[in-house]
XYZ file of C-alpha atoms in Angstrom:
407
model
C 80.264 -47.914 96.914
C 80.776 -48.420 93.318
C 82.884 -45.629 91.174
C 82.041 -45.460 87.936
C 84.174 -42.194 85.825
C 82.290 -41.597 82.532
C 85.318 -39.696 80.282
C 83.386 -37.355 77.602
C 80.089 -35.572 78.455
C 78.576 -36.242 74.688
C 75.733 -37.657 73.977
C 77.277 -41.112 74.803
C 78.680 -39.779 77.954
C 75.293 -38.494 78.708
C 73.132 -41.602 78.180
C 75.737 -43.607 80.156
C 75.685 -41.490 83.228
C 72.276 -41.441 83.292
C 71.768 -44.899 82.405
C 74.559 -45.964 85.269
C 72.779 -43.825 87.600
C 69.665 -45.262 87.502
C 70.571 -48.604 87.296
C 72.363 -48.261 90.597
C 71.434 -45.163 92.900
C 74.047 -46.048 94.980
C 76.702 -45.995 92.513
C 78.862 -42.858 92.510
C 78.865 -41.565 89.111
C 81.124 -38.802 87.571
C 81.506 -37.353 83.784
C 85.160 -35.621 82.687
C 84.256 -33.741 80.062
C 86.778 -30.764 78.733
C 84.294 -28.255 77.014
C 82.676 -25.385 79.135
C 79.225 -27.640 79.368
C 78.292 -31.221 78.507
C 76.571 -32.018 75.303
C 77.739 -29.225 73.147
C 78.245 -31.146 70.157
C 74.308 -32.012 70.351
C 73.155 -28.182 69.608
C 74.558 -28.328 66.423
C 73.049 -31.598 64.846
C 69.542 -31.398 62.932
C 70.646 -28.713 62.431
C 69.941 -27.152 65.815
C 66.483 -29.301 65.720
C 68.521 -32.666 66.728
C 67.629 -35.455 64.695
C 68.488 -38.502 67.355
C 67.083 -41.496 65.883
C 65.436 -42.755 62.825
C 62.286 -45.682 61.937
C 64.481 -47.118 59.310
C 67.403 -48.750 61.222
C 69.773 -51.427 60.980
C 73.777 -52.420 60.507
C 73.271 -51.396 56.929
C 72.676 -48.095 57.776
C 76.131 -47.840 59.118
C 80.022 -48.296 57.917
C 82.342 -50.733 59.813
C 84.348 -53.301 59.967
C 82.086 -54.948 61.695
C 79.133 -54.847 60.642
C 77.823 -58.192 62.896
C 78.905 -55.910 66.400
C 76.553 -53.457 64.812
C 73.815 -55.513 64.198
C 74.251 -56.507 68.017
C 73.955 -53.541 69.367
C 70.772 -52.292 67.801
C 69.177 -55.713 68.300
C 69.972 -54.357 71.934
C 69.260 -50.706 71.868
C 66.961 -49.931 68.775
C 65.157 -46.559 67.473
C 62.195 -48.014 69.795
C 64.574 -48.194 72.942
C 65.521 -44.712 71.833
C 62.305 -43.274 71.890
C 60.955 -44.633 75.051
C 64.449 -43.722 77.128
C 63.129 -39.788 75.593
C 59.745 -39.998 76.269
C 61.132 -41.374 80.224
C 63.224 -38.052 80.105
C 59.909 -36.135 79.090
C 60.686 -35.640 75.638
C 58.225 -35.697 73.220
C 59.024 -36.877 69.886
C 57.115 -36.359 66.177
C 58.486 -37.577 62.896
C 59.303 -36.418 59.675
C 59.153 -39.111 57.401
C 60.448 -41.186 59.704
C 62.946 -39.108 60.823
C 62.791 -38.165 64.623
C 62.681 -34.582 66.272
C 62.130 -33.744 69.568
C 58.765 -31.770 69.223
C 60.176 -28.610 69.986
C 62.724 -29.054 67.521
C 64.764 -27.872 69.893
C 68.445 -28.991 70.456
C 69.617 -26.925 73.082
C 66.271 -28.145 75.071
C 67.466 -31.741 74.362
C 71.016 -31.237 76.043
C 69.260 -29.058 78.856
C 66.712 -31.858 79.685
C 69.792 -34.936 79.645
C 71.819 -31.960 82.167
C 68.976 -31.326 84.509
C 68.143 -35.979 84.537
C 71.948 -36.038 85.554
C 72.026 -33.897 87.937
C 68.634 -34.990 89.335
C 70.164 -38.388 89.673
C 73.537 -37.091 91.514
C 75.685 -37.561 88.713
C 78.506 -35.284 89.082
C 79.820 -33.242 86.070
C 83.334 -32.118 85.900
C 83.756 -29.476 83.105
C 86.764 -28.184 81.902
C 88.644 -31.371 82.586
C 91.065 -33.420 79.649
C 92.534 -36.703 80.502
C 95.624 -37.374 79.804
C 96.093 -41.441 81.247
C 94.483 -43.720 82.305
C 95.975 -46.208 84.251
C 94.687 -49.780 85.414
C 95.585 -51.152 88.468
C 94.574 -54.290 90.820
C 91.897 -52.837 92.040
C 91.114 -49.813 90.302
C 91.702 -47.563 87.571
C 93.524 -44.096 87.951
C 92.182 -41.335 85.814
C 94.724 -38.049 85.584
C 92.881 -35.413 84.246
C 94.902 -32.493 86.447
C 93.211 -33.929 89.236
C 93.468 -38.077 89.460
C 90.061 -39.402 89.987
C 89.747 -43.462 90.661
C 87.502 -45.892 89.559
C 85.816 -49.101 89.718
C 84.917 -48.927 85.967
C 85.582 -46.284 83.210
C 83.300 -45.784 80.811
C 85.130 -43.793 77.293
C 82.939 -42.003 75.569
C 85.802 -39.388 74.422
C 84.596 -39.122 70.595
C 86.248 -38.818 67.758
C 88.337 -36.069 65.770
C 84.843 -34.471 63.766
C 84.290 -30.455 64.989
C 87.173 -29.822 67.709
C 85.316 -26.870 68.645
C 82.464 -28.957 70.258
C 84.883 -31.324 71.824
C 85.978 -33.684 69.123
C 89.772 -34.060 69.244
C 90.456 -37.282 68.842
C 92.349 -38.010 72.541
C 90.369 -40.947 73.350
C 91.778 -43.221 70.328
C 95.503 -42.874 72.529
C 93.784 -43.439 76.020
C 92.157 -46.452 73.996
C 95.076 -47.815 72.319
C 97.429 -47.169 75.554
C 94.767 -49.894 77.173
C 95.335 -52.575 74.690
C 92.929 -51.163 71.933
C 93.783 -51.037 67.986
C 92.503 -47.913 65.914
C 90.783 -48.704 62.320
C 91.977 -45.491 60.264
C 90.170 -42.321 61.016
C 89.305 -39.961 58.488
C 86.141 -37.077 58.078
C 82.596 -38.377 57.562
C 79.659 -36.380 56.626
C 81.950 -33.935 54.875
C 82.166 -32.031 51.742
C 84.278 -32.307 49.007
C 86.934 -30.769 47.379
C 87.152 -31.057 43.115
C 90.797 -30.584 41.566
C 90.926 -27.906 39.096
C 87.160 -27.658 39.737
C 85.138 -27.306 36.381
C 82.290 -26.170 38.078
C 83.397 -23.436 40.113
C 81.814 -20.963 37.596
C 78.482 -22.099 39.124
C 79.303 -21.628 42.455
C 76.157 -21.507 45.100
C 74.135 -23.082 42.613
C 71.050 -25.834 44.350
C 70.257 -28.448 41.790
C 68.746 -32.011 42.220
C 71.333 -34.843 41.293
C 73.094 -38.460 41.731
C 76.713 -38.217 43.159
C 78.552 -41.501 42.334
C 82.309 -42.036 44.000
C 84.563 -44.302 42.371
C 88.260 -45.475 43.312
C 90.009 -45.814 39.664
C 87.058 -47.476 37.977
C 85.262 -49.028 40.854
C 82.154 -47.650 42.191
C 82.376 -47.297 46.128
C 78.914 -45.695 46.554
C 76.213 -43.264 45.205
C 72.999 -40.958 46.690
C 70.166 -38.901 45.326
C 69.569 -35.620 46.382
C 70.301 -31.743 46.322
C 73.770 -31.049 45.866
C 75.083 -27.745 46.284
C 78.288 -26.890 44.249
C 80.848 -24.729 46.289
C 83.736 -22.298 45.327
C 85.808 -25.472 45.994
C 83.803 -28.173 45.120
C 80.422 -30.055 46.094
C 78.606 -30.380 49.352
C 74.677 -31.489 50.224
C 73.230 -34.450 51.952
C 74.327 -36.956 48.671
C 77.756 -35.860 48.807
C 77.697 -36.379 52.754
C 76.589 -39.770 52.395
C 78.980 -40.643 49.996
C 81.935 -38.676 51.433
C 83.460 -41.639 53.819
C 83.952 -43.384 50.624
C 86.359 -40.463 48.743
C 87.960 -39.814 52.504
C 88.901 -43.636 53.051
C 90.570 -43.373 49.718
C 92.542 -40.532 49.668
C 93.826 -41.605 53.102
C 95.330 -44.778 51.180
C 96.390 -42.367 48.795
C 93.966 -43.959 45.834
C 92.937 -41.957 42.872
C 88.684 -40.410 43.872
C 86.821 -39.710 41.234
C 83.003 -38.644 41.479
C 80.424 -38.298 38.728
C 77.336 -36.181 39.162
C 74.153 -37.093 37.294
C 72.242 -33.706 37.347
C 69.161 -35.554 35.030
C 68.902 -38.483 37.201
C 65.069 -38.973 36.912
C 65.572 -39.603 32.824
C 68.096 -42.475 31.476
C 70.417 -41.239 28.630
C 68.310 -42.717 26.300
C 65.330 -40.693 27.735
C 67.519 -38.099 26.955
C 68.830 -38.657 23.937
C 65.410 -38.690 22.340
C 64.284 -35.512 24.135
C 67.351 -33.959 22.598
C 66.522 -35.054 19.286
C 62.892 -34.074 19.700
C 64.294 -30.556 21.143
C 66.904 -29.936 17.744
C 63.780 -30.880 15.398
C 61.253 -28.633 17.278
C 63.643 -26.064 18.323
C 66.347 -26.568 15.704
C 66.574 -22.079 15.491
C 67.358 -21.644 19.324
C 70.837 -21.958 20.678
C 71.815 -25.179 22.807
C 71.791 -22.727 25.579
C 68.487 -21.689 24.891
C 67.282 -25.068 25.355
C 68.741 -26.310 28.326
C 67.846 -23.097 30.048
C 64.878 -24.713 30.830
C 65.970 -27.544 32.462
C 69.260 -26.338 34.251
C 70.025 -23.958 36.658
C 71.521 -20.653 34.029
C 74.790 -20.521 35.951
C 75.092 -24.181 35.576
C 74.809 -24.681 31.494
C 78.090 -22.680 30.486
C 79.821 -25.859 32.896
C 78.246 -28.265 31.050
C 78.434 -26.915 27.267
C 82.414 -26.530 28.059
C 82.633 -30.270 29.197
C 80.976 -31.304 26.257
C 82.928 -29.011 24.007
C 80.031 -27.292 22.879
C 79.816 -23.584 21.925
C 76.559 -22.145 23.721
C 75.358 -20.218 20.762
C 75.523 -23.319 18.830
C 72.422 -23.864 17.175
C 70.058 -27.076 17.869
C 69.715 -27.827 14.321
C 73.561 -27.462 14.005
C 74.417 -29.827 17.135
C 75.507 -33.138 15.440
C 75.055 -36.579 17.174
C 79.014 -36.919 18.224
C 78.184 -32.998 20.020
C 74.690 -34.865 21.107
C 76.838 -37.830 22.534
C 79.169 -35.816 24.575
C 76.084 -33.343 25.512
C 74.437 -35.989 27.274
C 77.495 -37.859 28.914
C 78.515 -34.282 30.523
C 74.693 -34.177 31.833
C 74.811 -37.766 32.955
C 77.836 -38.742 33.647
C 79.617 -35.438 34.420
C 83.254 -36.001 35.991
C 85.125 -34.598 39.050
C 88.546 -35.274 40.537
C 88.064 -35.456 44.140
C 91.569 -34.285 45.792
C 90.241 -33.771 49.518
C 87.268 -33.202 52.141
C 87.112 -30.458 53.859
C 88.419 -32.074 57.072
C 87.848 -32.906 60.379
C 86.318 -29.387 61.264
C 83.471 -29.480 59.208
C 83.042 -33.185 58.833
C 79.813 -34.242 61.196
C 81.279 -37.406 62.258
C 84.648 -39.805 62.158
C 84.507 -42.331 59.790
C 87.013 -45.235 61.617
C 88.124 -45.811 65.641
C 88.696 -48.149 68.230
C 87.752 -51.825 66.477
C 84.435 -53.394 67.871
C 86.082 -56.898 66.955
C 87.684 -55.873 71.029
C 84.649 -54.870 72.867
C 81.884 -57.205 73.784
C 78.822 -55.895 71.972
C 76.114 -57.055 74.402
C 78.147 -55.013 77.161
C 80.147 -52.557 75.328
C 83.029 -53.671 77.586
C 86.562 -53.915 76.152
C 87.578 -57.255 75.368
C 91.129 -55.885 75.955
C 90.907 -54.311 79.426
C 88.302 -55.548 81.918
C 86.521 -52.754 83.763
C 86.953 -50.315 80.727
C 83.671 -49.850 78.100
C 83.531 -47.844 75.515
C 80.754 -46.046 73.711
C 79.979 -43.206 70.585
C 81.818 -42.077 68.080
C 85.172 -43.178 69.348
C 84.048 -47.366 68.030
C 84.409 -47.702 64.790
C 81.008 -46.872 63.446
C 79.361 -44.376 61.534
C 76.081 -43.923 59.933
C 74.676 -42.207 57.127
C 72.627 -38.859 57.395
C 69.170 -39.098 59.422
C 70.120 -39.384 63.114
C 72.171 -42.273 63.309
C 75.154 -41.454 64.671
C 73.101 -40.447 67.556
C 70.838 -43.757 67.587
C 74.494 -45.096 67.751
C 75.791 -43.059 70.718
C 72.386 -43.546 72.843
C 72.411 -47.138 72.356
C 76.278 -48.053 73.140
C 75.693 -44.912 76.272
C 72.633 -46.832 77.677
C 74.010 -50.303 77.266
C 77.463 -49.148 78.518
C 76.470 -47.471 81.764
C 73.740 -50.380 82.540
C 76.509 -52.936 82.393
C 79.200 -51.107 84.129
C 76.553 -50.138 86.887
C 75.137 -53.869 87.669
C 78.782 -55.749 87.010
């Protein structure tokens, strides 16, 4: 009988087992995972509605090194695969805008429904358990996790360091790298950031529409449209997510992170330069502060007038076309000296892991140890907002435990 020990009970983990399981019923399957339940890390994304897959999808959706392994894998496992392996479950799905929910919108009923297939299938779930080795021998493969378990194949699916407290801490890059594996550099994705000296602390908890660009010294590394929320220690919303992996891969190589916010970004700086002219003939009595109160949030305008070195009961008429100049760049172009995320706890996901270059991405089997495949957030991918990451962890789960169940 064939032993197959799935090590993390993610949402990788998950698909695998139950992908193994019903590949081959006669298969003994087991999942190691070292939280209280499996699939804990699921009730918090969508925020608790579970986004898991998206229509838009493709490699350059995602970050890598390998973009091409990516590209496989989806080919293999897309958002269609994703939704029919659901709707098998007896999950119903609806979209928003191409963005998929179960139709409860319910997380926790997600991770319930994968527990109660596994268990249905005789999958055997081990909680409480961490490995510490993992050991390959002639035959079979020694798992020490307090207890040594053995195994025909071993499927890691361990994660990666985002949100210890839902099982994220970053053990499975070791077990991966003490089996022949090489790490790409792991640092928070889907994270906030934090702003040196931060000029716009003073409008802390203010909502405002915007463009966050990230540059490394002068070079652009990436940009996104959305709402950005400015923080007590810097910025945060779904644009600064997206963006983030750029600022984090740079400050790990210890390169200068600079981000500019564009809080007009519907209107080009000439657009605004002649609505500011317009504004100082027809409104040339009210203060600059008067003006821009209504187009900017109230606690946000003081932030802006002091970048541009304006006084805010400066009058329109009296604002001269140097003040105009710097109004508008502050507006447009406004600058921010990213010194750090906010880390591996509140990041979503790890940017960085085990290199796909060494697993075979029509199997998800390591190129490096025979026997051993290896699935989620532990490869070196990650995607952008929209339920990605978890398109990517269903896909390399399924195609993982099929393989290591018929091989």
């Amino acid at each position: 009988m064939k032993k197959i020990v799935i090590i993390g009970g993610g949402a990788a983990g998950m698909a695998a087992g139950i992908a193994a399981a019903q590949k081959n019923r006669k298969a003994r399957v087991c999942i190691l995972e070292h939280k209280d339940i499996v699939g804990k890390k699921i009730l918090s994304t969508g925020n608790g509605r579970c986004n898991f897959t998206n229509e838009v999808m493709g490699p350059d959706c995602y970050y890598s090194e390998n973009q091409e392994a990516i590209r496989q894998v989806l080919q293999k496992f897309g958002a269609q695969d994703t939704l029919k392996f659901f709707r098998s479950l007896g999950i119903s799905a609806k979209s928003k805008n191409g963005y998929y929910y179960p139709r409860s919108e319910q997380a926790s009923a997600v991770r319930e429904i994968f527990q109660a297939e596994l268990e249905r299938l005789g999958v055997r779930i081990f909680t409480g358990m961490h490995v510490s080795e993992i050991k390959k021998g002639k035959k079979e493969f020694a798992i020490d996790a307090g207890d040594i378990f053995t195994a025909d194949k071993v499927i890691l699916a361990a994660g990666g360091k985002a949100a210890k407290a839902l099982g994220s801490d970053g053990s499975g890059y070791a077990l991966a790298e003490r089996l022949g594996h090489s790490v790409a550099p792991v640092v928070p994705g889907l994270v906030q950031l934090k702003v040196k000296n931060h000029p716009l602390k003073g409008a802390a908890g203010v909502r405002t529409d915007g463009k966050v660009s990230i540059y490394e010294n002068k070079k652009r590394m990436g940009s996104d449209s959305g709402e950005l929320q400015i923080t007590a220690y810097g910025i945060s919303g779904i644009p600064v997510f997206q963006v983030s992996r750029h600022a984090a891969k740079s400050l790990y190589y210890k390169r200068r992170v600079r981000a500019e916010i564009d809080f007009l970004p519907e209107i080009s700086a000439e657009a605004m330069e002649g609505m500011c002219r317009h504004m100082r003939k027809r409104d040339g009595e009210k203060t600059v502060f008067q003006v821009l109160l209504g187009v900017f949030n109230r606690k946000l305008i003081p932030c802006l007038l002091k970048n541009a070195g304006i006084n805010p009961q400066c009058r329109m008429s009296e604002l001269d076309n140097p003040g105009l100049e710097r109004l508008i760049r502050a507006c447009k172009s406004f600058p921010l000296e990213i010194e750090d995320t906010n880390g591996f706890d509140s990041a979503q996901v790890s940017a960085g892991g085990v290199r796909l270059t060494e697993i075979d991405p029509g199997t998800m089997e390591s190129r490096r140890c025979g026997g051993l495949y290896l699935a989620g957030e532990i490869l070196d991918a990650d995607g952008i907002c929209g339920g990605y990451n978890l398109q990517w962890a269903w896909a390399g789960g399924c195609i993982a435990g099929c393989s290591a169940a018929l091989s």
